[in-house]
Amino acid sequence: MELKRDIVKDIFREYDIRGEYKTQIDEDTAYSIGLAYGTKIRSLGKTVCVVGHDNRLSGESLTNALITGINATGVSVKYLKLVTTPMYYFACLHLGIDTGVMVTASHNPVGDNGFKIAIENYDNACGPKVKELLDIILNGSFEEGNGTVEEVDIRAPYIERVLKDIKLKRRLKVVVDPANATGSIIVKDIFDKIDADVIYINEESDGTFPNHHPDPSIEENMEQLKKAVIEEKADLGIGLDGDADRVGIIAENGKFIAADTVMAVIWNDLMPKVENKTALFDVKCSKQLEDEILRLGGKPFIYRTGNSYLKNKIKEMDLAFGGELSGHLFFRDRWDGFDDGIYAGLRILEILSNSNRTFSQICEKFPVYFSTPEIKIKTTEDKKFGIVDEVKEYCHKLSLTTILEDGVRIQYEDGWALVRASNTGPNLTLRFEAKTEDRLKKIKEEYMTLVQKLNEE
């Protein structure tokens, strides 16, 4: 292995390291990241970490290179081998080791890979802490030593923990779609143990993701699950993403239920039971969720997008629950605070089992808004933040009410618009919402036209 001096800087993103395998990330990159990571945690007095990888085809090779780099700094590794990201999170807690690396690109395209990193306190590194690893690589001064590798099997205690407090009041039928991604390695061992009729689709682990892209927040990726729920007359459909830390839900009528609506369902169950009634959600979520939280007596808290940021903030504020539109859901009432798509799916199933209504009927009472899905506009890493700044200036000149927590969310009495720079690629992410379809169309046209014009300059 050789130190990668010409490392691609753009892979060091806001809350992880992520890029295309071979062209942006290769084994030398992984080795260099291992050297930097080991050096960093050694500076904090740590000499052992946890490492796992998802089922992407490059996962094992990159992980071996990463571990070689970590070991070369004198840091030993508890190696989980093939696991979901939640299994990795659980392993850190179970083993009492607050630092580690999960090799995964989550829901990114099949050719990508990356690294989710915890440096201390079980927190995912984000912002400057990710960029610091790049600085260490470029500086080229590393700790030296001879760390060891010990393989650890976390399956049994993880399964036990997930199922520990799940209680279904009535027997339901559920379809589960792990999307041939990493959840495939564990999902049957969990769902086969609950008191429900479970049907699986795309349950074979295959890192090429042959049936559909593993991102359950995008409705088109849930078409097979929709069809299966209707054909099987199931009560619920549960979809997982690439590393199984996110969940997507299909109602009994085949309707895709956005994660912000799912959060409203969860808060209806949780709000009477918890003392801290602050409800955190990201800037992409519907006002429907905000309205429902207020109706329940809670306090809405809008925060920036990014699972690392949300997870850390929810822990900092000691909240019972929070989440984001992409399907990262963080339970801290009966769970350990990390995002786990399988556990979240079980909790949602439990809520449904405690009701005599269907999932779509539960959702019917929420306020109705008209909204777009997330709209991604291709740009460049160099331009994306500048375009957002230009949109902020546009809003400032018009004296519009804005939330600047993450990009710019423009607040109107009858709707909102969001323009933000994606943290996972050279894209701008836009979303729009309004009380009527006509108003939605006008808001969308205004900001789509503005952003496209700025992108062409």
Short mmCIF file of C-alpha atoms in Angstrom, two decimals:
data_model
loop_
_atom_site.label_atom_id
_atom_site.label_comp_id
_atom_site.label_asym_id
_atom_site.label_seq_id
_atom_site.Cartn_x
_atom_site.Cartn_y
_atom_site.Cartn_z
CA MET A 1 0.00 0.00 0.00
CA GLU A 2 1.16 3.52 -0.79
CA LEU A 3 0.21 6.84 0.74
CA LYS A 4 -2.16 8.62 -1.65
CA ARG A 5 -0.65 12.09 -2.10
CA ASP A 6 -2.93 12.99 -5.04
CA ILE A 7 -6.08 12.15 -3.07
CA VAL A 8 -9.39 13.50 -4.46
CA LYS A 9 -10.35 16.24 -2.01
CA ASP A 10 -14.02 16.34 -3.00
CA ILE A 11 -14.67 12.93 -1.42
CA PHE A 12 -14.31 14.53 2.04
CA ARG A 13 -17.88 15.71 2.49
CA GLU A 14 -19.95 17.28 5.24
CA TYR A 15 -20.73 14.09 7.16
CA ASP A 16 -18.73 11.29 5.61
CA ILE A 17 -16.22 10.38 2.92
CA ARG A 18 -17.83 9.19 -0.30
CA GLY A 19 -16.99 8.81 -3.99
CA GLU A 20 -16.76 6.56 -7.02
CA TYR A 21 -14.67 3.41 -6.58
CA LYS A 22 -11.42 3.36 -8.55
CA THR A 23 -11.78 6.86 -10.04
CA GLN A 24 -12.10 8.71 -6.69
CA ILE A 25 -11.62 6.07 -4.00
CA ASP A 26 -9.32 3.07 -4.29
CA GLU A 27 -7.32 0.84 -1.94
CA ASP A 28 -4.51 3.38 -1.62
CA THR A 29 -7.11 6.00 -0.65
CA ALA A 30 -8.52 3.65 1.98
CA TYR A 31 -5.02 2.93 3.31
CA SER A 32 -4.29 6.67 3.55
CA ILE A 33 -7.58 7.29 5.36
CA GLY A 34 -6.66 4.47 7.75
CA LEU A 35 -3.32 6.13 8.50
CA ALA A 36 -4.99 9.51 9.11
CA TYR A 37 -7.78 8.06 11.20
CA GLY A 38 -5.44 5.96 13.34
CA THR A 39 -3.18 8.98 13.86
CA LYS A 40 -6.14 11.13 14.89
CA ILE A 41 -7.56 8.74 17.46
CA ARG A 42 -4.07 7.98 18.83
CA SER A 43 -3.79 11.74 19.55
CA LEU A 44 -6.89 11.30 21.74
CA GLY A 45 -5.33 8.38 23.62
CA LYS A 46 -7.31 5.68 21.83
CA THR A 47 -5.72 2.43 20.67
CA VAL A 48 -8.69 0.33 19.48
CA CYS A 49 -11.60 0.89 17.07
CA VAL A 50 -14.50 -0.95 15.40
CA VAL A 51 -14.61 -1.55 11.63
CA GLY A 52 -17.28 -3.07 9.36
CA HIS A 53 -18.38 -2.90 5.72
CA ASP A 54 -21.59 -3.18 3.70
CA ASN A 55 -22.27 -5.52 0.77
CA ARG A 56 -20.95 -3.33 -2.04
CA LEU A 57 -18.58 -5.25 -4.30
CA SER A 58 -15.58 -3.10 -3.34
CA GLY A 59 -16.32 -3.25 0.39
CA GLU A 60 -14.05 -6.05 1.54
CA SER A 61 -11.05 -4.91 -0.50
CA LEU A 62 -11.31 -1.29 0.67
CA THR A 63 -11.82 -2.40 4.26
CA ASN A 64 -8.71 -4.58 4.22
CA ALA A 65 -6.69 -1.61 2.96
CA LEU A 66 -8.25 0.67 5.57
CA ILE A 67 -7.39 -1.76 8.38
CA THR A 68 -3.80 -2.06 7.12
CA GLY A 69 -3.48 1.71 7.48
CA ILE A 70 -5.11 1.77 10.90
CA ASN A 71 -2.90 -1.05 12.19
CA ALA A 72 0.22 0.73 10.91
CA THR A 73 -0.48 3.54 13.40
CA GLY A 74 -0.56 1.14 16.35
CA VAL A 75 -4.36 1.00 16.58
CA SER A 76 -6.04 -2.41 16.90
CA VAL A 77 -9.30 -3.26 15.13
CA LYS A 78 -12.40 -5.16 16.21
CA TYR A 79 -13.45 -6.34 12.76
CA LEU A 80 -17.17 -7.01 12.21
CA LYS A 81 -16.79 -7.99 8.54
CA LEU A 82 -20.09 -7.73 6.56
CA VAL A 83 -22.67 -5.79 8.61
CA THR A 84 -25.33 -3.12 8.25
CA THR A 85 -24.43 0.36 9.49
CA PRO A 86 -26.83 -0.02 12.46
CA MET A 87 -25.09 -3.30 13.39
CA TYR A 88 -21.82 -1.35 13.38
CA TYR A 89 -23.34 1.37 15.59
CA PHE A 90 -24.67 -1.27 17.95
CA ALA A 91 -21.28 -3.02 18.06
CA CYS A 92 -19.56 0.20 19.17
CA LEU A 93 -22.03 0.54 22.05
CA HIS A 94 -22.02 -3.17 22.89
CA LEU A 95 -18.22 -3.35 22.95
CA GLY A 96 -17.85 -0.02 24.74
CA ILE A 97 -15.61 1.38 21.98
CA ASP A 98 -16.65 4.90 20.98
CA THR A 99 -14.66 5.14 17.76
CA GLY A 100 -14.80 3.27 14.46
CA VAL A 101 -15.24 3.24 10.69
CA MET A 102 -18.08 1.82 8.62
CA VAL A 103 -17.18 1.29 4.96
CA THR A 104 -20.35 2.15 3.04
CA ALA A 105 -21.78 4.49 0.43
CA SER A 106 -25.30 4.08 1.82
CA HIS A 107 -27.78 4.69 -1.04
CA ASN A 108 -25.24 6.05 -3.55
CA PRO A 109 -24.95 4.49 -7.05
CA VAL A 110 -23.69 0.93 -7.26
CA GLY A 111 -20.14 1.95 -8.23
CA ASP A 112 -19.59 4.22 -5.22
CA ASN A 113 -18.17 3.53 -1.78
CA GLY A 114 -17.17 5.51 1.26
CA PHE A 115 -16.51 5.78 4.98
CA LYS A 116 -18.69 6.79 7.94
CA ILE A 117 -16.35 7.68 10.76
CA ALA A 118 -16.67 8.05 14.53
CA ILE A 119 -13.71 9.69 16.25
CA GLU A 120 -15.03 9.92 19.82
CA ASN A 121 -18.21 9.72 21.92
CA TYR A 122 -19.91 7.42 19.36
CA ASP A 123 -20.66 10.52 17.25
CA ASN A 124 -20.41 10.46 13.46
CA ALA A 125 -17.72 12.89 12.38
CA CYS A 126 -19.05 15.80 10.33
CA GLY A 127 -17.89 19.14 8.96
CA PRO A 128 -14.36 20.11 10.06
CA LYS A 129 -13.72 16.73 11.70
CA VAL A 130 -14.02 15.00 8.32
CA LYS A 131 -11.82 17.60 6.60
CA GLU A 132 -9.20 17.22 9.35
CA LEU A 133 -8.47 13.68 8.12
CA LEU A 134 -7.60 15.11 4.71
CA ASP A 135 -5.25 17.61 6.37
CA ILE A 136 -3.51 14.78 8.23
CA ILE A 137 -3.02 12.87 4.96
CA LEU A 138 -1.62 15.92 3.18
CA ASN A 139 0.67 16.67 6.13
CA GLY A 140 2.06 13.12 5.86
CA SER A 141 3.08 12.73 9.52
CA PHE A 142 1.55 9.57 11.02
CA GLU A 143 1.77 7.61 14.25
CA GLU A 144 3.57 4.29 13.96
CA GLY A 145 2.97 0.92 15.59
CA ASN A 146 1.66 -2.60 15.10
CA GLY A 147 -2.05 -2.92 15.74
CA THR A 148 -3.89 -6.23 15.71
CA VAL A 149 -7.15 -7.46 14.15
CA GLU A 150 -9.79 -9.46 16.01
CA GLU A 151 -12.93 -10.65 14.23
CA VAL A 152 -16.12 -10.08 16.23
CA ASP A 153 -19.55 -11.61 15.47
CA ILE A 154 -22.22 -9.15 16.59
CA ARG A 155 -25.29 -10.83 15.05
CA ALA A 156 -26.81 -12.57 18.09
CA PRO A 157 -26.64 -9.67 20.57
CA TYR A 158 -27.81 -7.23 17.89
CA ILE A 159 -30.88 -9.34 17.04
CA GLU A 160 -31.68 -9.69 20.74
CA ARG A 161 -31.45 -5.92 21.27
CA VAL A 162 -33.65 -5.05 18.28
CA LEU A 163 -36.40 -7.44 19.37
CA LYS A 164 -36.09 -6.69 23.10
CA ASP A 165 -39.12 -4.44 23.54
CA ILE A 166 -41.14 -4.86 20.34
CA LYS A 167 -44.68 -5.99 21.18
CA LEU A 168 -47.36 -6.38 18.51
CA LYS A 169 -50.94 -6.22 19.81
CA ARG A 170 -52.52 -7.78 16.74
CA ARG A 171 -51.16 -10.00 14.01
CA LEU A 172 -50.37 -8.12 10.83
CA LYS A 173 -49.13 -9.00 7.38
CA VAL A 174 -46.03 -7.11 6.25
CA VAL A 175 -43.88 -7.11 3.12
CA VAL A 176 -40.19 -6.36 3.66
CA ASP A 177 -37.85 -5.21 0.87
CA PRO A 178 -34.14 -4.95 1.77
CA ALA A 179 -33.42 -4.14 -1.90
CA ASN A 180 -30.71 -6.84 -2.24
CA ALA A 181 -28.60 -4.52 -0.09
CA THR A 182 -26.90 -5.12 3.24
CA GLY A 183 -30.12 -5.49 5.22
CA SER A 184 -30.57 -8.77 3.34
CA ILE A 185 -27.98 -10.45 5.58
CA ILE A 186 -30.00 -9.97 8.78
CA VAL A 187 -33.60 -9.03 8.01
CA LYS A 188 -35.04 -12.57 8.02
CA ASP A 189 -33.34 -13.40 11.32
CA ILE A 190 -35.29 -10.53 12.88
CA PHE A 191 -38.67 -10.43 11.15
CA ASP A 192 -39.10 -14.22 11.29
CA LYS A 193 -39.12 -13.89 15.09
CA ILE A 194 -42.02 -11.44 15.38
CA ASP A 195 -45.69 -12.38 15.64
CA ALA A 196 -46.60 -11.39 12.09
CA ASP A 197 -47.01 -12.83 8.61
CA VAL A 198 -43.90 -11.67 6.74
CA ILE A 199 -43.27 -11.75 3.00
CA TYR A 200 -39.83 -10.86 1.63
CA ILE A 201 -38.87 -9.50 -1.77
CA ASN A 202 -35.35 -8.80 -3.09
CA GLU A 203 -34.00 -10.61 -0.03
CA GLU A 204 -30.83 -12.06 -1.56
CA SER A 205 -27.68 -10.06 -0.79
CA ASP A 206 -26.28 -8.75 -4.09
CA GLY A 207 -24.05 -5.68 -4.17
CA THR A 208 -25.02 -4.93 -7.77
CA PHE A 209 -28.58 -4.10 -6.56
CA PRO A 210 -30.14 -5.88 -9.58
CA ASN A 211 -33.82 -5.12 -8.92
CA HIS A 212 -33.88 -1.46 -7.97
CA HIS A 213 -31.74 1.29 -6.48
CA PRO A 214 -31.60 0.96 -2.66
CA ASP A 215 -33.06 4.33 -1.67
CA PRO A 216 -36.56 4.00 -0.15
CA SER A 217 -37.06 7.77 0.08
CA ILE A 218 -37.52 7.86 -3.73
CA GLU A 219 -40.99 6.62 -4.67
CA GLU A 220 -39.94 5.04 -7.97
CA ASN A 221 -37.63 2.68 -6.04
CA MET A 222 -40.64 1.39 -4.11
CA GLU A 223 -42.73 0.21 -7.06
CA GLN A 224 -42.03 -3.48 -6.46
CA LEU A 225 -42.90 -3.09 -2.79
CA LYS A 226 -46.14 -1.27 -3.66
CA LYS A 227 -47.14 -4.08 -6.00
CA ALA A 228 -46.30 -6.76 -3.44
CA VAL A 229 -48.28 -5.03 -0.67
CA ILE A 230 -51.38 -4.85 -2.87
CA GLU A 231 -51.03 -8.40 -4.24
CA GLU A 232 -50.46 -9.90 -0.78
CA LYS A 233 -53.19 -7.75 0.81
CA ALA A 234 -50.59 -6.74 3.37
CA ASP A 235 -51.05 -4.20 6.16
CA LEU A 236 -47.70 -2.51 5.57
CA GLY A 237 -44.63 -2.47 3.33
CA ILE A 238 -41.16 -1.76 4.76
CA GLY A 239 -38.24 -0.82 2.49
CA LEU A 240 -34.59 -0.44 3.50
CA ASP A 241 -31.71 1.49 1.96
CA GLY A 242 -28.20 0.37 1.00
CA ASP A 243 -26.78 0.03 4.50
CA ALA A 244 -30.15 -0.41 6.30
CA ASP A 245 -30.04 2.75 8.40
CA ARG A 246 -33.06 4.28 6.60
CA VAL A 247 -36.63 3.11 6.19
CA GLY A 248 -39.40 3.70 3.66
CA ILE A 249 -43.08 2.89 4.22
CA ILE A 250 -45.88 1.73 1.91
CA ALA A 251 -49.46 1.78 3.25
CA GLU A 252 -51.91 -1.09 2.80
CA ASN A 253 -53.42 0.61 -0.27
CA GLY A 254 -50.05 0.74 -2.04
CA LYS A 255 -49.53 4.43 -1.32
CA PHE A 256 -46.00 5.70 -0.69
CA ILE A 257 -45.88 7.44 2.70
CA ALA A 258 -43.22 10.13 2.94
CA ALA A 259 -40.96 10.03 6.00
CA ASP A 260 -42.28 13.32 7.37
CA THR A 261 -45.79 11.85 7.45
CA VAL A 262 -44.37 8.71 9.09
CA MET A 263 -42.81 10.98 11.74
CA ALA A 264 -46.22 12.54 12.38
CA VAL A 265 -47.58 9.02 12.98
CA ILE A 266 -44.74 8.28 15.39
CA TRP A 267 -45.20 11.54 17.30
CA ASN A 268 -48.90 10.74 17.78
CA ASP A 269 -47.77 7.64 19.63
CA LEU A 270 -44.80 9.19 21.47
CA MET A 271 -45.90 12.68 22.50
CA PRO A 272 -48.11 11.65 25.46
CA LYS A 273 -45.36 9.32 26.74
CA VAL A 274 -42.28 11.57 26.80
CA GLU A 275 -41.26 14.52 28.99
CA ASN A 276 -39.14 16.38 26.44
CA LYS A 277 -41.66 17.30 23.75
CA THR A 278 -39.22 19.05 21.40
CA ALA A 279 -39.49 17.41 17.99
CA LEU A 280 -36.50 17.79 15.67
CA PHE A 281 -36.77 17.38 11.91
CA ASP A 282 -34.80 18.59 8.90
CA VAL A 283 -35.50 21.55 6.62
CA LYS A 284 -36.92 19.34 3.86
CA CYS A 285 -39.90 18.18 5.92
CA SER A 286 -43.51 19.22 5.27
CA LYS A 287 -45.38 21.81 7.33
CA GLN A 288 -47.83 18.97 7.88
CA LEU A 289 -45.37 17.56 10.44
CA GLU A 290 -44.90 20.94 12.11
CA ASP A 291 -48.69 21.45 12.36
CA GLU A 292 -49.20 18.01 13.88
CA ILE A 293 -46.42 18.48 16.45
CA LEU A 294 -48.01 21.77 17.55
CA ARG A 295 -51.46 20.16 17.73
CA LEU A 296 -50.04 17.44 20.00
CA GLY A 297 -48.49 20.02 22.34
CA GLY A 298 -44.94 19.60 21.10
CA LYS A 299 -42.30 22.12 20.08
CA PRO A 300 -41.06 21.87 16.46
CA PHE A 301 -37.32 22.30 15.91
CA ILE A 302 -36.17 22.64 12.28
CA TYR A 303 -32.54 21.62 11.76
CA ARG A 304 -30.11 21.02 8.96
CA THR A 305 -30.19 17.91 6.78
CA GLY A 306 -27.60 15.17 7.35
CA ASN A 307 -27.87 12.08 9.52
CA SER A 308 -24.61 12.84 11.36
CA TYR A 309 -25.79 16.33 12.26
CA LEU A 310 -29.26 15.17 13.32
CA LYS A 311 -28.00 12.23 15.35
CA ASN A 312 -25.53 14.41 17.23
CA LYS A 313 -28.07 17.22 17.81
CA ILE A 314 -30.78 14.86 19.08
CA LYS A 315 -28.27 13.42 21.54
CA GLU A 316 -27.07 16.89 22.58
CA MET A 317 -30.65 18.10 23.22
CA ASP A 318 -31.67 14.81 24.89
CA LEU A 319 -34.69 14.36 22.64
CA ALA A 320 -36.92 11.32 22.56
CA PHE A 321 -37.16 11.17 18.78
CA GLY A 322 -36.24 13.00 15.59
CA GLY A 323 -35.71 12.34 11.93
CA GLU A 324 -35.31 13.58 8.39
CA LEU A 325 -37.16 13.28 5.10
CA SER A 326 -34.66 10.79 3.71
CA GLY A 327 -35.86 8.17 6.23
CA HIS A 328 -33.25 8.41 8.98
CA LEU A 329 -35.30 8.01 12.17
CA PHE A 330 -33.68 8.36 15.60
CA PHE A 331 -35.47 6.81 18.58
CA ARG A 332 -34.13 7.57 22.06
CA ASP A 333 -37.12 6.59 24.20
CA ARG A 334 -36.60 2.82 24.23
CA TRP A 335 -33.71 2.61 21.78
CA ASP A 336 -30.09 3.75 21.77
CA GLY A 337 -30.46 6.82 19.56
CA PHE A 338 -28.91 5.61 16.32
CA ASP A 339 -30.77 5.33 13.02
CA ASP A 340 -31.76 1.76 12.18
CA GLY A 341 -34.19 1.08 9.33
CA ILE A 342 -35.08 -2.38 10.60
CA TYR A 343 -35.79 -1.19 14.15
CA ALA A 344 -37.72 1.83 12.86
CA GLY A 345 -39.81 -0.48 10.66
CA LEU A 346 -40.64 -2.62 13.68
CA ARG A 347 -41.63 0.39 15.76
CA ILE A 348 -43.95 1.59 12.99
CA LEU A 349 -45.42 -1.91 12.72
CA GLU A 350 -45.94 -1.88 16.49
CA ILE A 351 -47.80 1.44 16.33
CA LEU A 352 -50.04 0.06 13.59
CA SER A 353 -50.72 -3.10 15.61
CA ASN A 354 -51.92 -0.95 18.53
CA SER A 355 -54.54 0.68 16.31
CA ASN A 356 -57.71 -0.72 14.79
CA ARG A 357 -57.23 1.49 11.74
CA THR A 358 -55.21 0.94 8.57
CA PHE A 359 -52.03 2.94 8.06
CA SER A 360 -53.66 5.14 5.42
CA GLN A 361 -56.56 5.84 7.80
CA ILE A 362 -54.11 6.92 10.51
CA CYS A 363 -52.57 9.39 8.05
CA GLU A 364 -55.91 10.76 6.82
CA LYS A 365 -56.35 13.13 9.76
CA PHE A 366 -53.15 15.09 9.08
CA PRO A 367 -53.33 18.52 7.38
CA VAL A 368 -53.07 18.33 3.60
CA TYR A 369 -50.33 20.20 1.75
CA PHE A 370 -49.24 19.90 -1.85
CA SER A 371 -45.54 19.31 -2.23
CA THR A 372 -42.92 18.17 -4.69
CA PRO A 373 -40.49 15.36 -4.06
CA GLU A 374 -36.85 16.37 -3.73
CA ILE A 375 -35.66 17.83 -7.03
CA LYS A 376 -31.96 17.45 -7.79
CA ILE A 377 -30.24 19.80 -10.22
CA LYS A 378 -26.82 18.82 -11.46
CA THR A 379 -24.11 21.41 -10.99
CA THR A 380 -20.48 21.33 -9.85
CA GLU A 381 -18.86 21.13 -6.43
CA ASP A 382 -17.36 24.57 -7.07
CA LYS A 383 -20.66 26.23 -8.02
CA LYS A 384 -23.26 24.70 -5.71
CA PHE A 385 -22.59 26.76 -2.58
CA GLY A 386 -22.24 29.97 -4.61
CA ILE A 387 -25.66 29.43 -6.18
CA VAL A 388 -27.21 28.99 -2.72
CA ASP A 389 -25.56 32.27 -1.63
CA GLU A 390 -27.06 34.01 -4.67
CA VAL A 391 -30.52 32.71 -3.74
CA LYS A 392 -30.02 34.02 -0.19
CA GLU A 393 -29.14 37.45 -1.62
CA TYR A 394 -32.23 37.35 -3.85
CA CYS A 395 -34.42 36.67 -0.81
CA HIS A 396 -32.68 39.35 1.25
CA LYS A 397 -33.36 41.99 -1.42
CA LEU A 398 -37.05 41.06 -1.41
CA SER A 399 -37.17 41.03 2.44
CA LEU A 400 -38.48 37.45 2.46
CA THR A 401 -38.63 35.38 5.63
CA THR A 402 -35.94 32.69 5.50
CA ILE A 403 -34.47 29.85 7.53
CA LEU A 404 -30.73 29.59 6.87
CA GLU A 405 -29.97 26.47 8.91
CA ASP A 406 -29.12 24.48 5.78
CA GLY A 407 -29.15 26.31 2.48
CA VAL A 408 -32.16 28.63 2.38
CA ARG A 409 -35.78 27.80 3.15
CA ILE A 410 -38.09 30.63 2.12
CA GLN A 411 -41.18 30.82 4.33
CA TYR A 412 -44.52 32.09 3.02
CA GLU A 413 -47.85 32.10 4.84
CA ASP A 414 -49.19 29.57 2.35
CA GLY A 415 -46.07 27.55 1.52
CA TRP A 416 -42.29 27.38 1.32
CA ALA A 417 -39.36 26.79 -0.99
CA LEU A 418 -36.03 25.14 -0.18
CA VAL A 419 -32.74 25.48 -2.06
CA ARG A 420 -29.70 23.75 -0.58
CA ALA A 421 -26.40 22.27 -1.67
CA SER A 422 -26.30 18.48 -1.51
CA ASN A 423 -23.70 17.10 0.86
CA THR A 424 -23.35 13.83 -1.05
CA GLY A 425 -22.70 14.99 -4.60
CA PRO A 426 -22.38 17.87 -7.09
CA ASN A 427 -26.09 18.70 -6.89
CA LEU A 428 -28.52 21.30 -5.67
CA THR A 429 -31.54 19.94 -3.82
CA LEU A 430 -34.85 21.77 -4.11
CA ARG A 431 -38.27 21.12 -2.60
CA PHE A 432 -41.50 23.12 -2.66
CA GLU A 433 -44.79 23.04 -0.77
CA ALA A 434 -48.03 25.05 -0.64
CA LYS A 435 -51.63 24.88 0.53
CA THR A 436 -52.96 24.73 -3.04
CA GLU A 437 -51.67 23.17 -6.26
CA ASP A 438 -51.76 26.53 -8.05
CA ARG A 439 -49.66 28.20 -5.37
CA LEU A 440 -47.23 25.27 -5.41
CA LYS A 441 -46.80 25.69 -9.16
CA LYS A 442 -46.02 29.42 -8.79
CA ILE A 443 -43.49 28.94 -5.99
CA LYS A 444 -41.79 26.14 -7.87
CA GLU A 445 -41.60 28.10 -11.13
CA GLU A 446 -40.07 31.12 -9.42
CA TYR A 447 -37.19 29.27 -7.77
CA MET A 448 -36.59 26.65 -10.46
CA THR A 449 -36.20 29.48 -12.98
CA LEU A 450 -33.87 31.39 -10.64
CA VAL A 451 -31.67 28.39 -9.85
CA GLN A 452 -31.43 27.24 -13.47
CA LYS A 453 -30.43 30.72 -14.54
CA LEU A 454 -27.72 30.91 -11.85
CA ASN A 455 -26.50 27.43 -12.77
CA GLU A 456 -26.02 28.46 -16.41
CA GLU A 457 -23.95 31.55 -15.58
#
